[in-house]
Structure formats: structure tokens, C-alpha cells
Amino acid sequence: VVFPRYQAVLAARKALEEVGAFGCFISGSGSAMVGLFKHCNAAQNAAEKLSRLKSQGFFVVNTRFALRS
């Protein structure tokens, strides 16, 4: 619903996907777009690339979680 209505949000998602995010989502309030990366190094490289291309801020948060079956 959001992506067709707001081209800036769609552009942010595409930018994250182009630098290797395997998933993207919008924060609860819509103020941030989050990209998911399998490795911290990949996320760091993506943040550096995006920071050079765009004026918005990008930063990396490293989290660890385990899936339960």
C-alpha cells in the first residue's frame, strides 16, 4: 500500500536492495526504512555506499537473534 503511494519510500527500498539487502521494511511510525543483511560487513559496506549517494543518514546496528522452532 505504501510503496505505490510514496515514491520516496519506494526509492529507499530499491536503494537498499541494490546494495544487497535481502529484506526491507518501514518502522512502525514510518520514519525509517530498515534493510536486513546477513553479515555486518555487508551492512557496513551498504551504509558507506548509500551515504555517498544520498543525503539521508545511514547507520548500522548489529543484532543477533536465534530462530526457535
GROMACS .gro file of C-alpha atoms in nm:
model
   69
    1VAL     CA    1   0.000   0.000   0.000
    2VAL     CA    2   0.275   0.246   0.095
    3PHE     CA    3   0.519   0.188  -0.190
    4PRO     CA    4   0.286   0.282  -0.478
    5ARG     CA    5   0.168   0.597  -0.296
    6TYR     CA    6   0.504   0.732  -0.178
    7GLN     CA    7   0.778   0.728  -0.439
    8ALA     CA    8   1.047   0.836  -0.189
    9VAL     CA    9   0.979   0.527   0.023
   10LEU     CA   10   0.990   0.306  -0.286
   11ALA     CA   11   1.320   0.466  -0.388
   12ALA     CA   12   1.467   0.398  -0.043
   13ARG     CA   13   1.364   0.033  -0.063
   14LYS     CA   14   1.515  -0.003  -0.410
   15ALA     CA   15   1.839   0.162  -0.295
   16LEU     CA   16   1.870  -0.085  -0.005
   17GLU     CA   17   1.800  -0.379  -0.234
   18GLU     CA   18   2.059  -0.256  -0.486
   19VAL     CA   19   2.331  -0.262  -0.220
   20GLY     CA   20   2.244  -0.614  -0.109
   21ALA     CA   21   1.964  -0.605   0.149
   22PHE     CA   22   1.770  -0.933   0.144
   23GLY     CA   23   1.471  -0.768   0.310
   24CYS     CA   24   1.339  -0.419   0.381
   25PHE     CA   25   1.066  -0.280   0.600
   26ILE     CA   26   0.937   0.052   0.731
   27SER     CA   27   0.950   0.132   1.101
   28GLY     CA   28   0.623   0.137   1.293
   29SER     CA   29   0.572   0.510   1.253
   30GLY     CA   30   0.716   0.518   0.902
   31SER     CA   31   1.007   0.742   0.993
   32ALA     CA   32   1.276   0.491   0.897
   33MET     CA   33   1.342   0.226   0.635
   34VAL     CA   34   1.531  -0.080   0.759
   35GLY     CA   35   1.741  -0.307   0.541
   36LEU     CA   36   1.833  -0.658   0.652
   37PHE     CA   37   2.177  -0.801   0.575
   38LYS     CA   38   2.320  -1.142   0.659
   39HIS     CA   39   2.661  -1.010   0.764
   40CYS     CA   40   2.768  -0.696   0.947
   41ASN     CA   41   3.040  -0.625   0.688
   42ALA     CA   42   2.780  -0.624   0.411
   43ALA     CA   43   2.568  -0.379   0.609
   44GLN     CA   44   2.870  -0.153   0.675
   45ASN     CA   45   2.958  -0.150   0.303
   46ALA     CA   46   2.598  -0.075   0.210
   47ALA     CA   47   2.580   0.214   0.458
   48GLU     CA   48   2.901   0.363   0.315
   49LYS     CA   49   2.774   0.333  -0.044
   50LEU     CA   50   2.436   0.483   0.041
   51SER     CA   51   2.590   0.768   0.241
   52ARG     CA   52   2.790   0.872  -0.065
   53LEU     CA   53   2.483   0.865  -0.290
   54LYS     CA   54   2.209   1.011  -0.073
   55SER     CA   55   2.173   1.299   0.170
   56GLN     CA   56   1.983   1.098   0.434
   57GLY     CA   57   2.163   0.938   0.727
   58PHE     CA   58   2.251   0.571   0.724
   59PHE     CA   59   2.389   0.368   1.011
   60VAL     CA   60   2.442   0.005   1.101
   61VAL     CA   61   2.305  -0.175   1.404
   62ASN     CA   62   2.437  -0.524   1.463
   63THR     CA   63   2.184  -0.756   1.625
   64ARG     CA   64   2.188  -1.126   1.694
   65PHE     CA   65   1.888  -1.349   1.731
   66ALA     CA   66   1.804  -1.716   1.717
   67LEU     CA   67   1.504  -1.865   1.547
   68ARG     CA   68   1.308  -2.111   1.754
   69SER     CA   69   1.118  -2.398   1.604
   0.00000   0.00000   0.00000
